[in-house]
Amino acid sequence: MVEYLIIPVIKLIVIFSVFLLIAAYTTYMERKVLGHMQLRYGPMRVGFHGLLQPIADGIKNLFKEDLIPENADKTVFVLAPAISIAVAIILLSVIPFGPPIKILGREINLYLANPSIGILFILGFSTLGSYGNILGGWSSGNKYGYMGGLRGSAMIISYEISMAFAVISIIMITGSFSIVDMVNAQAGVWNIFKQPIAFLVFLISGIAELNRTPFDMPEAESELCCGYNVEYSSMKFALFFLAEYIHMIVFASLVATLFLGGWHGPAFVPGVVWFFLKMFAVIFLCIWVRATFPRLRYDKVMKLEWKFLLPVALLNILVTGLVMALL
Amino acid sequence: MAESKKMYLNMGPHHPATHGVLRIELELDGETIVNATPRIGYLHRGIEKLAENRNYQQIIPLTDRLDYASASANNMGYCVTVENLMGTEVPKRAQYLRVIMAELARIMGHHLWIGTHALDIGAMSVVFYAFRDREMIMDINEEIAGYRLTPTFFRIGGVAHDATPKFIQMVRDFVKWFPKGLDGYHKLLTENKIWTTRTMDIGTISAEEAVNYGFTGPSLRGSGVAYDLRKAFPYSSYDDFDFQIPVGDKGDVYDRYLVRMEEFSQSLKIIDQAIENLPEGPVNVDNPWISNPDLDEVQKDISALIRRFMIHVKGPVAPEAEVYQAVEGAKGELGFYLVGDGSEHPYRLKIRSPCFYLASALPRLMVGHMVADAIAIIGSIDVVLGEIDR
């Protein structure tokens, strides 16, 4: 009873609320970091140094008028943000964010589930999440949204492949699909040192999957005026927004777990802290990239994937296999 | 073969990347532009018609609002034209102050261009760095004229008043600081691989075609034609200064970018020479029917009081003649065709706006490229709708 119901429910509530809070404050972090990189302060008005800004934004979005365009496909239009956010939250369930801890004599694992196919689960569901963007863009009856949706679908189909290939090389050296096993295997040397090329491929295709600059094709503020979510307002827009940030957190956690040793680190701080430090470092990198780089053009993005990342990832697998066979 | 359907996309007038209220009807095949039709007129304020009912002095603030990104450069064009019509010569000190203001305005216009151009292509930080430096020029404008964006510092026959020591110091500070700021933009963009792939071989136009389309200014020089009115037909003592005309080579977006980036430093060079060699003397022409008498004189002398009253109520009178004078605005050849009819109003003022001709080439530049290139092209020819619609 305690083992199978109460502990999972408590973990569910904790993970859900903590990560939603982190997602909300990632928006704050993004605005602050971007602000300081761009000689601005970022949010300053609500609370001390704008600390309550995400909450104010949430409340504001709740009270905004919820518009559904006349020529939108209403069912799909309403469904799209739901798909987006639901999938994003499901992804959180398999992220291991710390070593097992002891509470009241029980050993508690700091993840909700550890399916033996954890990494496949994440790859599968994160692709599913893009259905939210695609359907949202297509159903809103707006040409900019439509183009955003089209670009989004093409992007996801392409970058998912190199991302999966980068993960395959990790699976090869770990010998398991379970994310927890992958973290445990990095107790000595982190995977980034064993698989630097896979790390770079994963990072680039991950940023592309997140639709962030320089690959923010489906949104492209200046070309498509925010693309797929151009017709969304109020809480529907907030859900898309939140889903995007949860995806970013999941991606950052994945980079931390697959390549940066997960919760492993010098023992003077607990593993959980190490995990979150690494996660935020990756998020910071994403923001930094956004502040620095211009946006690539749509066809160049496709070229980069099919003519560069994919061959490199394949070659990396080949070399990994050869080295493993020879040693 | 399957027949493909074209999509019509309406870009603007309130699209984030169309620099104001330009509207472009795009005909798309997938993401490739098959046809583009620019539509203008959303910012029409009737400046040319308004000018017919104002006296010559009162038209100056209207010209500020042509290319509002570089207001003083427009003042320069208008004032030089009117003085040409009236046949007066402005004192050297005023000419130098005008050059400083016009070149600062050119830098200001280019700041707005680099910021929005980079923002359109997705590099969002450059705009803030550019606006930091633009803010310094705004402060200079505020110091000398009281107004930040549209200073209206010029007058027929001179400038509003003499430069303050603080103004000179601020300009010197800016000249000293700005190379560092410019270096920052170069570091972020010039050799950035993404930036070069986005801009090279996009919107290419040959020198001959550019001339045929009526290109002037940096957009023409990007195609390799070294035509600059400051050198070709010097006005306002531009022949006193030593500066180069940067030219491009292929005429693509990247070349136009490089030309404008180099113009930053050339303008800075002119400002540096002008502020260091600022001649002494009056800042207004010594003509009782054009320039204001001294306030001291007005308080003592009744005829000076009447003159001041007449100049403010009626304004200077131009002879019955017509004149065309063009200056190098931030965007290109900014020409004023002015017909005087012996009264204090112009009979007709026609403005030759460089942006109008640049915008007319948009279909030629865009066809065959993708939607993302369209906004890069709009950014690279740097149109300001206030000038196109007038």
mmCIF file of C-alpha atoms in Angstrom, chain A:
data_model
loop_
_atom_site.group_PDB
_atom_site.id
_atom_site.type_symbol
_atom_site.label_atom_id
_atom_site.label_comp_id
_atom_site.label_asym_id
_atom_site.label_seq_id
_atom_site.Cartn_x
_atom_site.Cartn_y
_atom_site.Cartn_z
ATOM 1 C CA MET A 1 0.000 0.000 0.000
ATOM 2 C CA VAL A 2 2.628 2.487 1.133
ATOM 3 C CA GLU A 3 5.078 1.236 -1.456
ATOM 4 C CA TYR A 4 2.701 1.244 -4.405
ATOM 5 C CA LEU A 5 0.243 4.043 -3.735
ATOM 6 C CA ILE A 6 1.196 6.615 -1.126
ATOM 7 C CA ILE A 7 4.834 7.154 -2.021
ATOM 8 C CA PRO A 8 4.168 7.427 -5.780
ATOM 9 C CA VAL A 9 1.292 9.829 -5.152
ATOM 10 C CA ILE A 10 3.436 12.014 -2.915
ATOM 11 C CA LYS A 11 6.262 11.886 -5.443
ATOM 12 C CA LEU A 12 3.792 12.713 -8.209
ATOM 13 C CA ILE A 13 2.557 15.799 -6.404
ATOM 14 C CA VAL A 14 6.044 16.940 -5.453
ATOM 15 C CA ILE A 15 7.523 16.444 -8.920
ATOM 16 C CA PHE A 16 4.531 18.044 -10.619
ATOM 17 C CA SER A 17 4.485 21.130 -8.450
ATOM 18 C CA VAL A 18 8.247 21.554 -8.195
ATOM 19 C CA PHE A 19 8.835 21.256 -11.923
ATOM 20 C CA LEU A 20 5.939 23.534 -12.805
ATOM 21 C CA LEU A 21 7.421 26.085 -10.443
ATOM 22 C CA ILE A 22 10.832 25.590 -12.013
ATOM 23 C CA ALA A 23 9.275 26.018 -15.447
ATOM 24 C CA ALA A 24 7.649 29.255 -14.357
ATOM 25 C CA TYR A 25 10.906 30.507 -12.919
ATOM 26 C CA THR A 26 12.824 29.409 -15.991
ATOM 27 C CA THR A 27 10.861 32.084 -17.833
ATOM 28 C CA TYR A 28 12.017 34.505 -15.153
ATOM 29 C CA MET A 29 15.580 33.285 -15.523
ATOM 30 C CA GLU A 30 15.416 33.636 -19.281
ATOM 31 C CA ARG A 31 14.149 37.182 -19.051
ATOM 32 C CA LYS A 32 16.686 38.155 -16.428
ATOM 33 C CA VAL A 33 19.672 36.573 -18.142
ATOM 34 C CA LEU A 34 18.673 37.929 -21.535
ATOM 35 C CA GLY A 35 18.068 41.297 -19.940
ATOM 36 C CA HIS A 36 21.480 41.507 -18.356
ATOM 37 C CA MET A 37 23.154 40.296 -21.535
ATOM 38 C CA GLN A 38 21.352 43.069 -23.392
ATOM 39 C CA LEU A 39 22.097 45.906 -20.982
ATOM 40 C CA ARG A 40 18.634 45.764 -19.454
ATOM 41 C CA TYR A 41 17.352 44.695 -16.075
ATOM 42 C CA GLY A 42 14.589 42.340 -17.131
ATOM 43 C CA PRO A 43 11.538 42.221 -14.865
ATOM 44 C CA MET A 44 11.972 44.531 -11.877
ATOM 45 C CA ARG A 45 8.538 45.653 -10.803
ATOM 46 C CA VAL A 46 6.626 42.746 -9.260
ATOM 47 C CA GLY A 47 8.295 41.771 -6.008
ATOM 48 C CA PHE A 48 11.986 42.065 -5.159
ATOM 49 C CA HIS A 49 13.839 42.262 -8.500
ATOM 50 C CA GLY A 50 10.686 41.037 -10.218
ATOM 51 C CA LEU A 51 10.689 37.712 -8.386
ATOM 52 C CA LEU A 52 6.905 37.438 -8.489
ATOM 53 C CA GLN A 53 6.749 38.210 -12.195
ATOM 54 C CA PRO A 54 6.005 34.609 -13.354
ATOM 55 C CA ILE A 55 3.081 34.440 -10.960
ATOM 56 C CA ALA A 56 1.778 37.795 -12.113
ATOM 57 C CA ASP A 57 2.090 36.608 -15.704
ATOM 58 C CA GLY A 58 0.123 33.470 -14.898
ATOM 59 C CA ILE A 59 -2.675 35.458 -13.284
ATOM 60 C CA LYS A 60 -2.702 37.902 -16.164
ATOM 61 C CA ASN A 61 -3.000 35.095 -18.692
ATOM 62 C CA LEU A 62 -5.897 33.553 -16.769
ATOM 63 C CA PHE A 63 -7.906 36.746 -16.957
ATOM 64 C CA LYS A 64 -7.222 37.530 -20.600
ATOM 65 C CA GLU A 65 -9.967 37.099 -23.134
ATOM 66 C CA ASP A 66 -9.884 33.662 -24.706
ATOM 67 C CA LEU A 67 -10.278 34.116 -28.440
ATOM 68 C CA ILE A 68 -11.018 31.378 -30.942
ATOM 69 C CA PRO A 69 -10.703 32.632 -34.519
ATOM 70 C CA GLU A 70 -13.787 32.256 -36.692
ATOM 71 C CA ASN A 71 -12.208 30.064 -39.341
ATOM 72 C CA ALA A 72 -10.308 27.860 -36.917
ATOM 73 C CA ASP A 73 -10.976 24.165 -36.560
ATOM 74 C CA LYS A 74 -12.349 24.572 -33.059
ATOM 75 C CA THR A 75 -11.886 21.070 -31.660
ATOM 76 C CA VAL A 76 -8.291 20.769 -32.778
ATOM 77 C CA PHE A 77 -7.614 24.372 -31.846
ATOM 78 C CA VAL A 78 -8.624 23.675 -28.245
ATOM 79 C CA LEU A 79 -6.973 20.269 -28.177
ATOM 80 C CA ALA A 80 -3.553 21.400 -29.417
ATOM 81 C CA PRO A 81 -2.300 23.200 -26.282
ATOM 82 C CA ALA A 82 -3.645 20.340 -24.159
ATOM 83 C CA ILE A 83 -1.577 17.826 -26.132
ATOM 84 C CA SER A 84 1.447 20.056 -25.834
ATOM 85 C CA ILE A 85 1.340 20.493 -22.082
ATOM 86 C CA ALA A 86 0.211 16.936 -21.262
ATOM 87 C CA VAL A 87 3.051 15.371 -23.183
ATOM 88 C CA ALA A 88 5.549 17.750 -21.671
ATOM 89 C CA ILE A 89 4.460 16.881 -18.156
ATOM 90 C CA ILE A 90 4.490 13.129 -18.842
ATOM 91 C CA LEU A 91 8.142 13.461 -19.828
ATOM 92 C CA LEU A 92 8.997 14.631 -16.325
ATOM 93 C CA SER A 93 8.039 11.274 -14.851
ATOM 94 C CA VAL A 94 11.144 9.432 -16.028
ATOM 95 C CA ILE A 95 13.769 12.025 -15.187
ATOM 96 C CA PRO A 96 15.985 10.810 -12.331
ATOM 97 C CA PHE A 97 17.058 13.919 -10.489
ATOM 98 C CA GLY A 98 18.988 12.510 -7.580
ATOM 99 C CA PRO A 99 20.488 9.417 -5.968
ATOM 100 C CA PRO A 100 18.167 7.361 -3.733
ATOM 101 C CA ILE A 101 17.642 9.006 -0.342
ATOM 102 C CA LYS A 102 16.470 7.609 3.011
ATOM 103 C CA ILE A 103 13.361 9.100 4.611
ATOM 104 C CA LEU A 104 11.872 7.461 7.744
ATOM 105 C CA GLY A 105 13.895 4.333 7.148
ATOM 106 C CA ARG A 106 12.639 3.849 3.634
ATOM 107 C CA GLU A 107 14.779 4.135 0.588
ATOM 108 C CA ILE A 108 13.172 6.545 -1.832
ATOM 109 C CA ASN A 109 14.216 6.815 -5.456
ATOM 110 C CA LEU A 110 14.183 10.336 -6.796
ATOM 111 C CA TYR A 111 12.228 9.581 -9.930
ATOM 112 C CA LEU A 112 8.649 8.637 -10.530
ATOM 113 C CA ALA A 113 9.296 5.706 -12.809
ATOM 114 C CA ASN A 114 12.256 3.858 -14.187
ATOM 115 C CA PRO A 115 10.956 1.983 -17.208
ATOM 116 C CA SER A 116 13.508 -0.291 -18.813
ATOM 117 C CA ILE A 117 13.012 1.666 -22.039
ATOM 118 C CA GLY A 118 13.218 5.080 -20.369
ATOM 119 C CA ILE A 119 15.152 6.843 -23.108
ATOM 120 C CA LEU A 120 12.882 5.526 -25.856
ATOM 121 C CA PHE A 121 9.935 6.711 -23.810
ATOM 122 C CA ILE A 122 11.376 10.221 -23.735
ATOM 123 C CA LEU A 123 12.274 10.291 -27.414
ATOM 124 C CA GLY A 124 8.825 9.033 -28.347
ATOM 125 C CA PHE A 125 6.861 11.371 -26.177
ATOM 126 C CA SER A 126 8.909 14.437 -26.965
ATOM 127 C CA THR A 127 8.105 13.900 -30.632
ATOM 128 C CA LEU A 128 4.460 13.509 -29.738
ATOM 129 C CA GLY A 129 4.611 16.903 -28.074
ATOM 130 C CA SER A 130 5.313 18.583 -31.360
ATOM 131 C CA TYR A 131 1.866 17.476 -32.502
ATOM 132 C CA GLY A 132 0.615 20.238 -30.268
ATOM 133 C CA ASN A 133 2.555 22.828 -32.253
ATOM 134 C CA ILE A 134 1.727 21.338 -35.613
ATOM 135 C CA LEU A 135 -1.989 20.938 -34.966
ATOM 136 C CA GLY A 136 -2.164 24.306 -33.271
ATOM 137 C CA GLY A 137 -0.605 25.969 -36.279
ATOM 138 C CA TRP A 138 -2.724 24.143 -38.799
ATOM 139 C CA SER A 139 -6.027 24.519 -37.028
ATOM 140 C CA SER A 140 -5.825 28.225 -36.258
ATOM 141 C CA GLY A 141 -6.851 29.250 -39.766
ATOM 142 C CA ASN A 142 -3.993 31.696 -40.079
ATOM 143 C CA LYS A 143 -1.416 31.543 -42.828
ATOM 144 C CA TYR A 144 1.445 32.449 -40.533
ATOM 145 C CA GLY A 145 0.316 29.769 -38.110
ATOM 146 C CA TYR A 146 -0.006 27.326 -40.978
ATOM 147 C CA MET A 147 3.524 28.009 -42.142
ATOM 148 C CA GLY A 148 4.785 27.712 -38.603
ATOM 149 C CA GLY A 149 3.064 24.351 -38.289
ATOM 150 C CA LEU A 150 4.515 23.145 -41.579
ATOM 151 C CA ARG A 151 8.004 24.161 -40.589
ATOM 152 C CA GLY A 152 7.507 22.604 -37.165
ATOM 153 C CA SER A 153 6.544 19.234 -38.581
ATOM 154 C CA ALA A 154 9.505 19.193 -40.966
ATOM 155 C CA MET A 155 11.874 20.182 -38.193
ATOM 156 C CA ILE A 156 10.661 17.523 -35.805
ATOM 157 C CA ILE A 157 10.855 14.745 -38.374
ATOM 158 C CA SER A 158 14.432 15.699 -39.206
ATOM 159 C CA TYR A 159 16.007 16.528 -35.903
ATOM 160 C CA GLU A 160 14.430 13.642 -34.046
ATOM 161 C CA ILE A 161 16.612 11.317 -36.112
ATOM 162 C CA SER A 162 19.999 12.794 -35.298
ATOM 163 C CA MET A 163 18.953 13.166 -31.680
ATOM 164 C CA ALA A 164 18.065 9.471 -31.519
ATOM 165 C CA PHE A 165 21.337 8.529 -33.216
ATOM 166 C CA ALA A 166 23.271 10.559 -30.698
ATOM 167 C CA VAL A 167 21.457 8.711 -27.932
ATOM 168 C CA ILE A 168 22.166 5.352 -29.566
ATOM 169 C CA SER A 169 25.893 5.795 -29.033
ATOM 170 C CA ILE A 170 25.206 6.367 -25.346
ATOM 171 C CA ILE A 171 23.017 3.276 -25.258
ATOM 172 C CA MET A 172 25.853 1.319 -26.861
ATOM 173 C CA ILE A 173 28.407 2.229 -24.230
ATOM 174 C CA THR A 174 25.923 1.831 -21.395
ATOM 175 C CA GLY A 175 24.248 -1.329 -22.617
ATOM 176 C CA SER A 176 20.859 -0.301 -21.315
ATOM 177 C CA PHE A 177 17.836 1.793 -22.258
ATOM 178 C CA SER A 178 17.156 2.785 -18.693
ATOM 179 C CA ILE A 179 18.052 6.363 -17.830
ATOM 180 C CA VAL A 180 18.952 5.428 -14.269
ATOM 181 C CA ASP A 181 21.408 2.831 -15.542
ATOM 182 C CA MET A 182 22.937 5.447 -17.782
ATOM 183 C CA VAL A 183 23.513 7.746 -14.838
ATOM 184 C CA ASN A 184 24.964 4.935 -12.741
ATOM 185 C CA ALA A 185 27.345 4.044 -15.546
ATOM 186 C CA GLN A 186 28.790 7.571 -15.391
ATOM 187 C CA ALA A 187 29.946 7.325 -11.778
ATOM 188 C CA GLY A 188 33.568 7.452 -12.972
ATOM 189 C CA VAL A 189 33.914 9.243 -16.290
ATOM 190 C CA TRP A 190 31.131 11.370 -17.668
ATOM 191 C CA ASN A 191 29.823 10.496 -21.084
ATOM 192 C CA ILE A 192 30.747 13.907 -22.458
ATOM 193 C CA PHE A 193 34.396 12.815 -22.354
ATOM 194 C CA LYS A 194 33.661 9.440 -23.925
ATOM 195 C CA GLN A 195 31.256 10.763 -26.541
ATOM 196 C CA PRO A 196 32.014 14.431 -27.257
ATOM 197 C CA ILE A 197 30.640 14.246 -30.794
ATOM 198 C CA ALA A 198 27.415 12.641 -29.658
ATOM 199 C CA PHE A 199 27.156 15.388 -27.051
ATOM 200 C CA LEU A 200 27.448 18.130 -29.650
ATOM 201 C CA VAL A 201 24.994 16.454 -32.006
ATOM 202 C CA PHE A 202 22.561 15.940 -29.157
ATOM 203 C CA LEU A 203 22.917 19.527 -28.011
ATOM 204 C CA ILE A 204 22.369 21.013 -31.456
ATOM 205 C CA SER A 205 19.453 18.809 -32.390
ATOM 206 C CA GLY A 206 17.994 19.289 -28.930
ATOM 207 C CA ILE A 207 18.025 23.070 -29.285
ATOM 208 C CA ALA A 208 16.440 22.577 -32.693
ATOM 209 C CA GLU A 209 13.763 20.346 -31.199
ATOM 210 C CA LEU A 210 13.029 22.972 -28.621
ATOM 211 C CA ASN A 211 12.392 25.474 -31.420
ATOM 212 C CA ARG A 212 14.813 27.919 -29.934
ATOM 213 C CA THR A 213 17.067 30.409 -31.702
ATOM 214 C CA PRO A 214 18.977 29.783 -33.976
ATOM 215 C CA PHE A 215 16.505 27.107 -35.049
ATOM 216 C CA ASP A 216 13.225 28.719 -34.042
ATOM 217 C CA MET A 217 11.650 28.047 -37.411
ATOM 218 C CA PRO A 218 8.073 27.385 -36.267
ATOM 219 C CA GLU A 219 8.003 30.621 -34.268
ATOM 220 C CA ALA A 220 10.379 33.009 -36.021
ATOM 221 C CA GLU A 221 9.007 36.194 -34.500
ATOM 222 C CA SER A 222 10.237 38.438 -37.259
ATOM 223 C CA GLU A 223 9.173 36.281 -40.191
ATOM 224 C CA LEU A 224 6.038 34.531 -39.049
ATOM 225 C CA CYS A 225 5.065 36.778 -36.131
ATOM 226 C CA CYS A 226 5.352 33.876 -33.640
ATOM 227 C CA GLY A 227 4.188 31.240 -36.125
ATOM 228 C CA TYR A 228 2.098 28.403 -34.781
ATOM 229 C CA ASN A 229 0.810 30.186 -31.691
ATOM 230 C CA VAL A 230 -0.041 33.468 -33.391
ATOM 231 C CA GLU A 231 -3.791 33.065 -32.904
ATOM 232 C CA TYR A 232 -3.609 31.743 -29.363
ATOM 233 C CA SER A 233 -4.433 33.942 -26.447
ATOM 234 C CA SER A 234 -5.033 33.703 -22.730
ATOM 235 C CA MET A 235 -4.403 30.392 -20.973
ATOM 236 C CA LYS A 236 -4.117 28.440 -24.218
ATOM 237 C CA PHE A 237 -1.104 30.504 -25.124
ATOM 238 C CA ALA A 238 0.239 30.141 -21.591
ATOM 239 C CA LEU A 239 -0.017 26.360 -21.903
ATOM 240 C CA PHE A 240 2.035 26.373 -25.099
ATOM 241 C CA PHE A 241 4.516 28.631 -23.421
ATOM 242 C CA LEU A 242 4.725 26.473 -20.325
ATOM 243 C CA ALA A 243 5.045 23.317 -22.418
ATOM 244 C CA GLU A 244 7.955 24.885 -24.261
ATOM 245 C CA TYR A 245 9.734 25.645 -21.016
ATOM 246 C CA ILE A 246 9.035 22.197 -19.578
ATOM 247 C CA HIS A 247 10.494 20.746 -22.760
ATOM 248 C CA MET A 248 13.535 22.901 -22.194
ATOM 249 C CA ILE A 249 13.850 21.623 -18.629
ATOM 250 C CA VAL A 250 13.483 18.039 -19.812
ATOM 251 C CA PHE A 251 16.086 18.631 -22.476
ATOM 252 C CA ALA A 252 18.460 20.201 -19.976
ATOM 253 C CA SER A 253 17.894 17.288 -17.600
ATOM 254 C CA LEU A 254 18.572 14.855 -20.411
ATOM 255 C CA VAL A 255 21.836 16.539 -21.289
ATOM 256 C CA ALA A 256 22.735 16.471 -17.605
ATOM 257 C CA THR A 257 21.833 12.813 -17.178
ATOM 258 C CA LEU A 258 23.096 11.412 -20.468
ATOM 259 C CA PHE A 259 26.306 13.382 -20.832
ATOM 260 C CA LEU A 260 27.158 15.320 -17.705
ATOM 261 C CA GLY A 261 26.953 12.498 -15.199
ATOM 262 C CA GLY A 262 23.503 13.175 -13.797
ATOM 263 C CA TRP A 263 23.672 13.531 -10.044
ATOM 264 C CA HIS A 264 27.327 12.523 -9.856
ATOM 265 C CA GLY A 265 29.790 15.090 -8.682
ATOM 266 C CA PRO A 266 32.168 15.852 -5.806
ATOM 267 C CA ALA A 267 30.420 14.774 -2.642
ATOM 268 C CA PHE A 268 30.483 18.053 -0.705
ATOM 269 C CA VAL A 269 27.002 18.862 -1.977
ATOM 270 C CA PRO A 270 24.160 16.350 -2.356
ATOM 271 C CA GLY A 271 23.529 14.748 -5.737
ATOM 272 C CA VAL A 272 20.232 16.544 -6.194
ATOM 273 C CA VAL A 273 22.037 19.870 -6.093
ATOM 274 C CA TRP A 274 24.548 18.676 -8.662
ATOM 275 C CA PHE A 275 21.737 17.604 -10.924
ATOM 276 C CA PHE A 276 19.944 20.927 -10.740
ATOM 277 C CA LEU A 277 23.196 22.854 -11.149
ATOM 278 C CA LYS A 278 23.944 20.983 -14.353
ATOM 279 C CA MET A 279 20.385 21.395 -15.539
ATOM 280 C CA PHE A 280 20.447 25.141 -15.032
ATOM 281 C CA ALA A 281 23.856 25.357 -16.655
ATOM 282 C CA VAL A 282 22.398 23.809 -19.794
ATOM 283 C CA ILE A 283 19.375 26.125 -19.637
ATOM 284 C CA PHE A 284 21.765 29.040 -19.278
ATOM 285 C CA LEU A 285 23.605 27.837 -22.356
ATOM 286 C CA CYS A 286 20.314 27.778 -24.295
ATOM 287 C CA ILE A 287 19.575 31.350 -23.253
ATOM 288 C CA TRP A 288 23.090 32.443 -24.080
ATOM 289 C CA VAL A 289 22.820 30.937 -27.534
ATOM 290 C CA ARG A 290 19.552 32.775 -28.019
ATOM 291 C CA ALA A 291 21.129 36.081 -27.072
ATOM 292 C CA THR A 292 24.061 35.610 -29.429
ATOM 293 C CA PHE A 293 23.109 33.955 -32.676
ATOM 294 C CA PRO A 294 20.979 35.040 -35.608
ATOM 295 C CA ARG A 295 18.330 32.696 -36.914
ATOM 296 C CA LEU A 296 19.187 30.199 -39.627
ATOM 297 C CA ARG A 297 17.019 29.994 -42.673
ATOM 298 C CA TYR A 298 14.549 27.147 -42.931
ATOM 299 C CA ASP A 299 16.221 25.317 -45.808
ATOM 300 C CA LYS A 300 19.671 25.749 -44.255
ATOM 301 C CA VAL A 301 18.365 24.197 -41.075
ATOM 302 C CA MET A 302 17.266 21.161 -43.061
ATOM 303 C CA LYS A 303 20.610 21.056 -44.850
ATOM 304 C CA LEU A 304 22.474 21.189 -41.544
ATOM 305 C CA GLU A 305 20.502 18.197 -40.318
ATOM 306 C CA TRP A 306 20.522 15.935 -43.335
ATOM 307 C CA LYS A 307 23.938 16.797 -44.719
ATOM 308 C CA PHE A 308 25.891 17.313 -41.549
ATOM 309 C CA LEU A 309 24.424 16.213 -38.231
ATOM 310 C CA LEU A 310 22.969 12.933 -39.438
ATOM 311 C CA PRO A 311 26.140 11.692 -41.188
ATOM 312 C CA VAL A 312 28.218 12.782 -38.227
ATOM 313 C CA ALA A 313 25.942 10.962 -35.795
ATOM 314 C CA LEU A 314 26.004 7.839 -37.969
ATOM 315 C CA LEU A 315 29.764 7.967 -38.244
ATOM 316 C CA ASN A 316 29.988 8.389 -34.518
ATOM 317 C CA ILE A 317 27.946 5.226 -34.004
ATOM 318 C CA LEU A 318 30.196 3.388 -36.423
ATOM 319 C CA VAL A 319 33.349 4.522 -34.668
ATOM 320 C CA THR A 320 31.869 3.724 -31.264
ATOM 321 C CA GLY A 321 31.004 0.238 -32.487
ATOM 322 C CA LEU A 322 34.469 -0.287 -33.925
ATOM 323 C CA VAL A 323 36.197 0.853 -30.766
ATOM 324 C CA MET A 324 33.945 -1.337 -28.633
ATOM 325 C CA ALA A 325 34.594 -4.349 -30.846
ATOM 326 C CA LEU A 326 38.330 -3.825 -30.868
ATOM 327 C CA LEU A 327 38.819 -3.175 -27.155
#
